[in-house]
């Protein structure tokens, strides 16, 4: 059964219309995201001002974080650095006294037990001693734990890594190390041409004479006094490489 609703029409006279017009309020302008952010920040500011407990808790948290940092620096990190430096110093003394095997054992112990800069240097010193003993694989193992970033020592360490690979006849790996040593040394006139010369020598062994010649040209152009400093006629080396191309 259908139910039909009867809706009575609403008749508005002029007075009704005027009354509605007078009661009609102007619409508010739409709020922007900036308004909302300002309201939020104002609310947070009022909450902080009206709630001293909030301020106290915040101060306690900040103080606790600072205390943890200070404890780590002065009670843990600094004593650790001092202990590592002392252990490294003992190994250095053994090395100066000519006790290479004892020094090597101590360097390895420092590298195993300590981090920080001392542990890093211990790895490098151990690698140097192992290289002298022709233990190239072991030297490489130590060098891989050394951070070779400093422009002189770091570049020298990367070059030593290349020397280890050369003795193991892993020429592509050695070439990559020499290139990295050149990059790290950052055009240092006392070291960069030395690494370039190693690179050229290895390229000749690999029979890449064109690349070898390019390296000699680079040394002669950018480091013109280097050949005389080491007593080597680099121009003859360049001509030899060019003749072999």
Backbone as CSV, one residue per row, in Angstrom:
resi,resn,N_x,N_y,N_z,CA_x,CA_y,CA_z,C_x,C_y,C_z
1,UNK,0.851,-1.176,0.000,0.000,0.000,0.000,0.894,1.235,0.000
2,UNK,0.620,2.115,-0.879,1.432,3.327,-0.984,0.885,4.402,-0.073
3,UNK,1.877,5.102,0.588,1.492,6.217,1.450,1.972,7.489,0.779
4,UNK,1.060,8.345,0.477,1.404,9.578,-0.220,1.403,10.700,0.782
5,UNK,2.548,11.362,0.928,2.646,12.459,1.884,2.165,13.732,1.228
6,UNK,1.335,14.445,1.943,0.823,15.718,1.439,1.630,16.827,2.063
7,UNK,2.321,17.588,1.232,3.156,18.690,1.708,2.444,19.978,1.406
8,UNK,2.221,20.742,2.467,1.540,22.016,2.277,2.517,23.050,1.777
9,UNK,2.157,23.767,0.770,3.048,24.812,0.266,3.196,25.910,1.285
10,UNK,4.413,26.478,1.336,4.690,27.562,2.268,4.592,28.864,1.498
11,UNK,3.731,29.752,1.997,3.542,31.030,1.328,4.299,32.092,2.111
12,UNK,5.247,32.740,1.477,6.033,33.792,2.117,5.558,35.140,1.620
13,UNK,5.230,36.028,2.587,4.875,37.371,2.171,6.111,38.257,2.253
14,UNK,5.949,39.508,1.934,7.070,40.434,1.869,7.738,40.616,3.220
15,UNK,6.910,40.645,4.309,7.464,40.821,5.649,8.382,39.673,6.036
16,UNK,7.924,38.449,5.688,8.762,37.276,5.984,10.107,37.381,5.305
17,UNK,10.089,37.798,4.049,11.350,37.879,3.278,12.287,38.898,3.899
18,UNK,11.716,40.085,4.311,12.560,41.117,4.919,13.183,40.644,6.221
19,UNK,12.350,39.933,7.029,12.860,39.425,8.312,14.010,38.463,8.112
20,UNK,13.864,37.544,7.115,14.938,36.577,6.836,16.218,37.271,6.369
21,UNK,16.041,38.330,5.598,17.204,39.066,5.103,17.947,39.739,6.235
22,UNK,17.147,40.278,7.240,17.797,40.943,8.368,18.532,39.955,9.254
23,UNK,17.962,38.750,9.395,18.583,37.742,10.276,19.766,37.029,9.632
24,UNK,19.886,37.180,8.348,20.974,36.464,7.652,22.337,37.046,8.043
25,UNK,23.266,36.212,8.550,24.591,36.651,8.998,25.598,36.539,7.858
26,UNK,26.561,37.430,7.811,27.589,37.327,6.756,28.423,36.057,6.951
27,UNK,28.765,35.374,5.858,29.551,34.135,5.917,31.003,34.444,6.248
28,UNK,31.591,33.579,7.097,33.000,33.745,7.449,33.887,33.345,6.273
29,UNK,35.018,34.019,6.144,35.949,33.667,5.092,36.562,32.301,5.392
30,UNK,36.819,31.497,4.343,37.389,30.152,4.576,38.746,30.244,5.242
31,UNK,39.012,29.321,6.194,40.287,29.313,6.920,41.373,28.703,6.046
32,UNK,42.541,29.253,6.178,43.671,28.735,5.414,44.511,27.831,6.303
33,UNK,45.428,27.111,5.660,46.309,26.220,6.430,47.205,27.024,7.357
34,UNK,47.569,28.254,6.951,48.413,29.101,7.813,47.676,29.449,9.092
35,UNK,46.361,29.744,8.964,45.564,30.043,10.153,45.565,28.861,11.110
36,UNK,45.412,27.657,10.541,45.367,26.458,11.383,46.701,26.241,12.092
37,UNK,47.797,26.477,11.366,49.116,26.310,11.984,49.310,27.314,13.106
38,UNK,48.919,28.559,12.874,49.046,29.584,13.905,48.244,29.229,15.144
39,UNK,47.007,28.716,14.917,46.179,28.317,16.052,46.834,27.190,16.832
40,UNK,47.431,26.237,16.091,48.095,25.097,16.747,49.268,25.567,17.591
41,UNK,50.104,26.438,17.010,51.256,26.947,17.738,50.828,27.770,18.951
42,UNK,49.775,28.557,18.786,49.270,29.341,19.910,48.784,28.437,21.025
43,UNK,48.096,27.356,20.610,47.599,26.411,21.611,48.718,25.746,22.372
44,UNK,49.794,25.383,21.647,50.939,24.753,22.317,51.598,25.739,23.272
45,UNK,51.734,26.995,22.830,52.339,28.006,23.698,51.544,28.222,24.958
46,UNK,50.205,28.283,24.824,49.362,28.456,26.009,49.475,27.250,26.933
47,UNK,49.574,26.047,26.319,49.665,24.824,27.133,50.963,24.827,27.943
48,UNK,52.057,25.259,27.302,53.328,25.300,28.016,53.299,26.331,29.138
49,UNK,52.732,27.522,28.828,52.685,28.578,29.831,51.811,28.201,31.020
50,UNK,50.753,27.474,30.742,49.804,27.131,31.792,50.126,25.818,32.489
51,UNK,51.204,25.159,32.042,51.520,23.853,32.610,53.005,23.806,32.961
52,UNK,53.392,24.309,34.133,54.807,24.289,34.548,55.375,22.882,34.591
53,UNK,54.521,21.905,34.851,54.993,20.518,34.933,55.567,20.086,33.582
54,UNK,54.939,20.542,32.507,55.413,20.219,31.155,56.833,20.758,30.952
55,UNK,57.070,21.996,31.430,58.387,22.611,31.300,59.425,21.846,32.113
56,UNK,59.057,21.463,33.320,59.985,20.738,34.200,60.375,19.412,33.586
57,UNK,59.391,18.676,33.072,59.671,17.365,32.463,60.586,17.537,31.259
58,UNK,60.290,18.564,30.419,61.130,18.807,29.251,62.564,19.116,29.636
59,UNK,62.741,19.901,30.674,64.086,20.250,31.139,64.826,19.023,31.655
60,UNK,64.103,18.153,32.353,64.722,16.930,32.885,65.196,16.033,31.751
61,UNK,64.371,15.918,30.702,64.736,15.071,29.561,65.992,15.609,28.876
62,UNK,66.032,16.921,28.630,67.199,17.531,27.990,68.450,17.322,28.843
63,UNK,68.316,17.537,30.159,69.453,17.360,31.062,69.939,15.917,31.052
64,UNK,69.005,14.969,30.966,69.374,13.547,30.954,70.155,13.204,29.692
65,UNK,69.713,13.746,28.561,70.412,13.486,27.301,71.827,14.039,27.354
66,UNK,71.969,15.271,27.853,73.297,15.884,27.971,74.188,15.066,28.901
67,UNK,73.614,14.584,29.997,74.389,13.787,30.951,74.887,12.493,30.306
68,UNK,74.032,11.858,29.503,74.424,10.612,28.824,75.571,10.864,27.862
69,UNK,75.489,11.991,27.125,76.554,12.325,26.174,77.873,12.561,26.903
70,UNK,77.809,13.308,27.993,79.027,13.604,28.756,79.634,12.337,29.352
71,UNK,78.774,11.447,29.846,79.266,10.177,30.399,79.969,9.366,29.326
72,UNK,79.359,9.339,28.123,79.953,8.564,27.026,81.306,9.144,26.620
73,UNK,81.408,10.476,26.566,82.648,11.116,26.126,83.754,10.947,27.160
74,UNK,83.440,11.266,28.426,84.496,11.329,29.440,84.699,10.035,30.226
75,UNK,83.657,9.216,30.314,83.794,7.989,31.090,84.024,6.758,30.223
76,UNK,83.683,6.852,28.950,83.815,5.676,28.080,84.752,5.957,26.910
77,UNK,84.412,6.963,26.107,85.188,7.209,24.889,86.615,7.657,25.192
78,UNK,86.790,8.676,26.024,88.125,9.202,26.276,89.035,8.172,26.942
79,UNK,88.569,7.445,27.980,89.423,6.384,28.535,89.753,5.313,27.498
80,UNK,88.799,5.020,26.625,89.059,4.035,25.573,90.136,4.512,24.617
81,UNK,90.066,5.787,24.247,91.095,6.363,23.376,92.457,6.321,24.052
82,UNK,92.503,6.690,25.341,93.771,6.691,26.079,94.370,5.290,26.161
83,UNK,93.526,4.305,26.433,94.013,2.926,26.526,94.538,2.446,25.181
84,UNK,93.831,2.796,24.112,94.263,2.392,22.773,95.588,3.049,22.417
85,UNK,95.736,4.338,22.741,96.982,5.043,22.447,98.158,4.464,23.235
86,UNK,97.906,4.101,24.493,98.965,3.507,25.313,99.426,2.174,24.712
87,UNK,98.469,1.360,24.299,98.803,0.059,23.716,99.562,0.234,22.400
88,UNK,99.147,1.212,21.602,99.841,1.479,20.339,101.266,1.958,20.613
89,UNK,101.434,2.792,21.642,102.758,3.284,21.998,103.699,2.156,22.397
90,UNK,103.185,1.163,23.112,104.012,0.020,23.508,104.475,-0.775,22.281
91,UNK,103.575,-0.913,21.302,103.948,-1.612,20.072,105.002,-0.818,19.303
92,UNK,104.851,0.512,19.274,105.836,1.358,18.586,107.224,1.229,19.219
93,UNK,107.277,1.133,20.541,108.559,0.980,21.241,109.245,-0.327,20.831
94,UNK,108.468,-1.384,20.755,109.032,-2.679,20.334,109.577,-2.583,18.905
95,UNK,108.874,-1.850,18.052,109.326,-1.696,16.668,110.632,-0.910,16.612
96,UNK,110.731,0.164,17.400,111.952,0.969,17.426,113.140,0.183,17.961
97,UNK,112.870,-0.776,18.836,113.938,-1.607,19.406,114.329,-2.741,18.469
98,UNK,113.657,-2.826,17.319,113.986,-3.862,16.350,113.290,-5.182,16.583
99,UNK,112.352,-5.205,17.516,111.618,-6.439,17.797,110.361,-6.506,16.913
100,UNK,110.586,-6.751,15.627,109.484,-6.694,14.661,108.373,-7.692,14.972
101,UNK,108.744,-8.904,15.329,107.729,-9.927,15.572,106.878,-9.586,16.799
102,UNK,107.533,-9.063,17.842,106.791,-8.655,19.042,105.903,-7.458,18.713
103,UNK,106.454,-6.509,17.953,105.673,-5.329,17.559,104.462,-5.742,16.735
104,UNK,104.664,-6.684,15.811,103.551,-7.148,14.979,102.447,-7.747,15.829
105,UNK,102.833,-8.577,16.784,101.833,-9.195,17.665,101.062,-8.121,18.443
106,UNK,101.782,-7.111,18.913,101.127,-6.046,19.685,100.213,-5.202,18.791
107,UNK,100.663,-4.911,17.567,99.821,-4.143,16.642,98.518,-4.897,16.358
108,UNK,98.662,-6.182,16.153,97.458,-6.985,15.872,96.525,-7.014,17.078
109,UNK,97.110,-7.041,18.255,96.305,-7.040,19.473,95.568,-5.704,19.634
110,UNK,96.269,-4.627,19.355,95.638,-3.304,19.437,94.486,-3.215,18.434
111,UNK,94.727,-3.681,17.219,93.693,-3.628,16.185,92.481,-4.464,16.560
112,UNK,92.717,-5.581,17.250,91.617,-6.464,17.628,90.842,-5.947,18.827
113,UNK,91.557,-5.320,19.768,90.934,-4.925,21.035,90.413,-3.495,21.049
114,UNK,90.932,-2.656,20.172,90.598,-1.239,20.246,90.118,-0.720,18.893
115,UNK,89.305,0.281,18.974,88.909,0.996,17.771,89.667,2.313,17.730
116,UNK,88.943,3.373,17.436,89.511,4.713,17.424,90.684,4.801,16.437
117,UNK,91.385,5.908,16.475,92.499,6.134,15.553,93.651,5.171,15.805
118,UNK,93.884,4.810,17.055,94.992,3.903,17.376,94.793,2.541,16.729
119,UNK,93.574,2.030,16.797,93.296,0.746,16.166,93.479,0.801,14.667
120,UNK,93.117,1.948,14.069,93.281,2.137,12.635,94.760,2.105,12.251
121,UNK,95.579,2.855,12.990,97.016,2.889,12.709,97.679,1.541,12.980
122,UNK,97.184,0.820,13.967,97.745,-0.501,14.271,97.575,-1.442,13.081
123,UNK,96.433,-1.362,12.420,96.208,-2.181,11.218,97.216,-1.841,10.127
124,UNK,97.476,-0.543,9.939,98.427,-0.135,8.902,99.841,-0.587,9.243
125,UNK,100.260,-0.391,10.486,101.609,-0.806,10.882,101.790,-2.314,10.782
126,UNK,100.759,-3.053,11.154,100.819,-4.511,11.019,100.950,-4.904,9.556
127,UNK,100.230,-4.210,8.677,100.291,-4.507,7.246,101.688,-4.263,6.685
128,UNK,102.337,-3.190,7.140,103.695,-2.882,6.674,104.667,-3.989,7.070
129,UNK,104.573,-4.448,8.313,105.463,-5.521,8.778,105.180,-6.832,8.045
130,UNK,103.915,-7.115,7.807,103.557,-8.334,7.087,104.037,-8.280,5.641
131,UNK,103.982,-7.093,5.041,104.476,-6.949,3.666,105.979,-7.214,3.622
132,UNK,106.705,-6.699,4.608,108.145,-6.939,4.675,108.445,-8.427,4.787
133,UNK,107.545,-9.160,5.463,107.717,-10.612,5.608,107.151,-11.385,4.416
134,UNK,106.722,-10.669,3.372,106.159,-11.254,2.147,104.859,-12.028,2.414
135,UNK,104.165,-11.607,3.449,102.872,-12.221,3.764,101.775,-11.296,3.213
136,UNK,101.635,-11.337,1.895,100.820,-10.345,1.197,99.330,-10.500,1.476
137,UNK,98.862,-11.696,1.556,97.438,-11.914,1.847,97.080,-11.389,3.231
138,UNK,97.945,-11.664,4.209,97.687,-11.186,5.565,97.786,-9.659,5.639
139,UNK,98.720,-9.114,4.881,98.846,-7.656,4.844,97.588,-7.020,4.270
140,UNK,97.065,-7.637,3.216,95.826,-7.122,2.616,94.668,-7.180,3.600
141,UNK,94.641,-8.241,4.392,93.571,-8.369,5.386,93.600,-7.209,6.379
142,UNK,94.797,-6.813,6.791,94.929,-5.670,7.712,94.570,-4.362,7.012
143,UNK,94.999,-4.220,5.757,94.744,-2.980,5.025,93.258,-2.772,4.755
144,UNK,92.533,-3.852,4.618,91.087,-3.717,4.383,90.367,-3.177,5.617
145,UNK,91.021,-3.288,6.773,90.445,-2.744,8.009,91.005,-1.361,8.342
146,UNK,91.775,-0.818,7.403,92.332,0.524,7.594,91.559,1.514,6.750
147,UNK,91.252,2.663,7.321,90.508,3.692,6.603,91.476,4.593,5.845
148,UNK,91.636,4.337,4.545,92.603,5.070,3.727,91.968,6.326,3.152
149,UNK,91.951,7.395,3.938,91.321,8.631,3.473,92.263,9.836,3.544
150,UNK,93.218,9.819,4.473,94.121,10.956,4.648,95.045,11.068,3.432
151,UNK,95.327,12.302,2.998,95.965,12.517,1.705,97.384,11.969,1.584
152,UNK,98.094,11.805,2.692,99.458,11.281,2.615,99.519,9.836,3.112
153,UNK,99.195,9.634,4.393,99.253,8.276,4.944,98.214,7.385,4.271
154,UNK,97.028,7.915,4.071,95.972,7.123,3.436,96.333,6.726,2.017
155,UNK,96.903,7.668,1.271,97.312,7.372,-0.097,98.442,6.333,-0.111
156,UNK,99.370,6.460,0.839,100.453,5.482,0.935,99.937,4.090,1.259
157,UNK,98.926,4.019,2.123,98.329,2.734,2.475,97.662,2.097,1.265
158,UNK,96.982,2.902,0.468,96.332,2.375,-0.732,97.379,1.909,-1.749
159,UNK,98.494,2.624,-1.817,99.585,2.198,-2.702,100.187,0.879,-2.228
160,UNK,100.328,0.732,-0.906,100.836,-0.523,-0.343,99.896,-1.677,-0.679
161,UNK,98.619,-1.401,-0.648,97.641,-2.428,-1.031,97.869,-2.853,-2.488
162,UNK,98.137,-1.857,-3.335,98.443,-2.182,-4.729,99.694,-3.020,-4.854
163,UNK,100.725,-2.719,-4.051,101.969,-3.496,-4.082,101.712,-4.955,-3.697
164,UNK,100.835,-5.156,-2.718,100.491,-6.533,-2.325,99.863,-7.282,-3.493
165,UNK,98.956,-6.627,-4.188,98.295,-7.270,-5.331,99.280,-7.560,-6.459
166,UNK,100.243,-6.662,-6.665,101.249,-6.896,-7.704,102.026,-8.172,-7.394
167,UNK,102.437,-8.322,-6.127,103.191,-9.519,-5.746,102.350,-10.789,-5.827
168,UNK,101.047,-10.637,-5.745,100.148,-11.784,-5.915,99.730,-11.953,-7.375
169,UNK,100.301,-11.088,-8.245,100.006,-11.084,-9.686,98.522,-10.831,-9.978
170,UNK,97.905,-10.048,-9.149,96.526,-9.621,-9.388,96.577,-8.182,-9.901
171,UNK,96.941,-8.067,-11.169,97.247,-6.760,-11.733,96.049,-5.810,-11.830
172,UNK,94.894,-6.245,-12.269,93.766,-5.303,-12.325,93.438,-4.695,-10.959
173,UNK,93.495,-5.537,-9.903,93.234,-5.021,-8.551,94.313,-4.024,-8.137
174,UNK,95.572,-4.336,-8.487,96.674,-3.438,-8.152,96.511,-2.101,-8.868
175,UNK,96.135,-2.159,-10.132,95.960,-0.929,-10.907,94.875,-0.051,-10.287
176,UNK,93.803,-0.665,-9.838,92.735,0.093,-9.185,93.215,0.772,-7.912
177,UNK,94.073,0.094,-7.164,94.616,0.681,-5.924,95.510,1.872,-6.218
178,UNK,96.354,1.752,-7.251,97.238,2.868,-7.599,96.434,4.083,-8.059
179,UNK,95.395,3.826,-8.828,94.539,4.936,-9.268,93.876,5.613,-8.069
180,UNK,93.454,4.811,-7.115,92.831,5.368,-5.912,93.855,6.157,-5.093
181,UNK,95.082,5.665,-5.043,96.145,6.383,-4.324,96.401,7.744,-4.962
182,UNK,96.404,7.784,-6.288,96.564,9.054,-7.007,95.441,10.019,-6.638
183,UNK,94.241,9.491,-6.599,93.075,10.323,-6.283,93.143,10.861,-4.854
184,UNK,93.486,9.990,-3.905,93.534,10.397,-2.496,94.641,11.413,-2.253
185,UNK,95.781,11.252,-2.938,96.933,12.130,-2.704,96.690,13.557,-3.186
186,UNK,95.672,13.757,-4.005,95.196,15.104,-4.339,96.304,16.005,-4.896
187,UNK,96.999,15.491,-5.928,98.018,16.279,-6.644,99.179,16.730,-5.761
188,UNK,99.464,15.980,-4.719,100.625,16.301,-3.882,101.892,16.051,-4.706
189,UNK,102.727,17.073,-4.942,103.881,16.901,-5.837,104.922,15.919,-5.326
190,UNK,104.916,15.628,-4.040,105.905,14.698,-3.488,105.443,13.247,-3.571
191,UNK,104.144,13.029,-3.746,103.626,11.660,-3.686,102.842,11.240,-4.926
192,UNK,102.032,12.115,-5.458,101.190,11.743,-6.594,101.988,11.188,-7.766
193,UNK,103.101,11.832,-8.195,103.847,11.255,-9.326,104.448,9.887,-9.024
194,UNK,104.727,9.619,-7.755,105.239,8.285,-7.393,104.185,7.227,-7.662
195,UNK,102.949,7.509,-7.298,101.870,6.559,-7.540,101.582,6.430,-9.034
196,UNK,101.717,7.536,-9.756,101.532,7.488,-11.205,102.617,6.627,-11.857
197,UNK,103.845,6.744,-11.357,104.947,5.949,-11.908,104.710,4.463,-11.670
198,UNK,104.184,4.118,-10.496,103.833,2.713,-10.236,102.764,2.247,-11.215
199,UNK,101.815,3.121,-11.455,100.735,2.786,-12.383,101.295,2.537,-13.787
200,UNK,102.211,3.410,-14.233,102.801,3.254,-15.566,103.607,1.959,-15.669
201,UNK,104.356,1.660,-14.610,105.166,0.428,-14.602,104.283,-0.808,-14.711
202,UNK,103.171,-0.782,-13.994,102.252,-1.916,-14.043,101.578,-2.017,-15.409
203,UNK,101.235,-0.893,-15.996,100.621,-0.905,-17.324,101.565,-1.509,-18.360
204,UNK,102.851,-1.270,-18.210,103.819,-1.879,-19.134,103.836,-3.395,-18.950
205,UNK,103.770,-3.831,-17.701,103.724,-5.273,-17.438,102.472,-5.898,-18.039
206,UNK,101.386,-5.129,-18.072,100.126,-5.600,-18.648,100.079,-5.390,-20.161
207,UNK,101.178,-4.832,-20.735,101.317,-4.592,-22.174,100.292,-3.576,-22.712
208,UNK,99.881,-2.671,-21.847,98.994,-1.584,-22.280,99.872,-0.344,-22.473
209,UNK,100.603,-0.347,-23.608,101.624,0.669,-23.827,101.034,2.059,-24.071
210,UNK,99.891,2.117,-24.683,99.258,3.409,-24.932,98.901,4.103,-23.612
211,UNK,98.330,3.332,-22.690,97.994,3.885,-21.380,99.256,4.238,-20.603
212,UNK,100.295,3.414,-20.773,101.578,3.699,-20.106,102.130,5.040,-20.575
213,UNK,102.121,5.255,-21.901,102.633,6.504,-22.462,101.831,7.704,-21.945
214,UNK,100.533,7.532,-21.825,99.684,8.632,-21.342,100.041,9.012,-19.906
215,UNK,100.396,8.031,-19.104,100.788,8.315,-17.720,102.104,9.089,-17.682
216,UNK,103.081,8.685,-18.505,104.359,9.412,-18.534,104.156,10.845,-19.006
217,UNK,103.280,11.028,-19.979,102.982,12.381,-20.461,102.382,13.228,-19.336
218,UNK,101.519,12.609,-18.537,100.903,13.326,-17.414,101.937,13.728,-16.373
219,UNK,102.861,12.821,-16.070,103.891,13.131,-15.076,104.787,14.272,-15.574
220,UNK,105.226,14.165,-16.829,106.131,15.173,-17.397,105.452,16.541,-17.446
221,UNK,104.176,16.560,-17.772,103.449,17.822,-17.898,103.146,18.452,-16.536
222,UNK,102.610,17.653,-15.607,102.143,18.201,-14.334,103.208,18.243,-13.241
223,UNK,104.228,17.387,-13.379,105.286,17.342,-12.366,106.647,17.346,-13.082
224,UNK,106.998,18.441,-13.741,108.182,18.481,-14.605,109.511,18.231,-13.897
225,UNK,109.591,18.505,-12.613,110.857,18.318,-11.901,110.982,16.922,-11.281
226,UNK,109.946,16.116,-11.377,109.943,14.829,-10.667,111.031,13.893,-11.198
227,UNK,111.177,13.821,-12.501,112.183,12.925,-13.073,113.574,13.216,-12.559
228,UNK,113.927,14.505,-12.525,115.255,14.889,-12.032,115.399,14.573,-10.551
229,UNK,114.321,14.729,-9.801,114.372,14.478,-8.358,114.670,13.011,-8.052
230,UNK,114.167,12.100,-8.877,114.386,10.670,-8.622,115.498,10.100,-9.508
231,UNK,116.131,10.978,-10.317,117.233,10.541,-11.172,116.791,9.634,-12.297
232,UNK,115.639,9.904,-12.873,115.101,9.057,-13.941,114.717,9.930,-15.132
233,UNK,115.132,9.480,-16.336,114.777,10.200,-17.552,113.404,9.718,-18.029
234,UNK,112.384,10.401,-17.592,111.021,9.980,-17.928,110.721,10.151,-19.414
235,UNK,111.424,11.062,-20.087,111.214,11.248,-21.517,111.597,9.977,-22.283
236,UNK,112.678,9.323,-21.839,113.076,8.062,-22.487,112.024,6.980,-22.252
237,UNK,111.468,6.952,-21.047,110.418,5.986,-20.751,109.198,6.246,-21.639
238,UNK,108.891,7.517,-21.843,107.751,7.865,-22.698,108.003,7.406,-24.133
239,UNK,109.188,7.678,-24.628,109.518,7.283,-26.002,109.507,5.765,-26.155
240,UNK,109.953,5.062,-25.135,109.931,3.594,-25.181,108.501,3.081,-25.255
241,UNK,107.603,3.671,-24.464,106.207,3.256,-24.478,105.550,3.587,-25.817
242,UNK,105.878,4.763,-26.376,105.296,5.144,-27.657,105.778,4.234,-28.773
243,UNK,107.029,3.797,-28.709,107.579,2.899,-29.728,106.945,1.517,-29.674
244,UNK,106.453,1.129,-28.492,105.863,-0.212,-28.313,104.386,-0.245,-28.672
245,UNK,103.783,0.923,-28.879,102.336,0.953,-29.174,102.034,0.218,-30.499
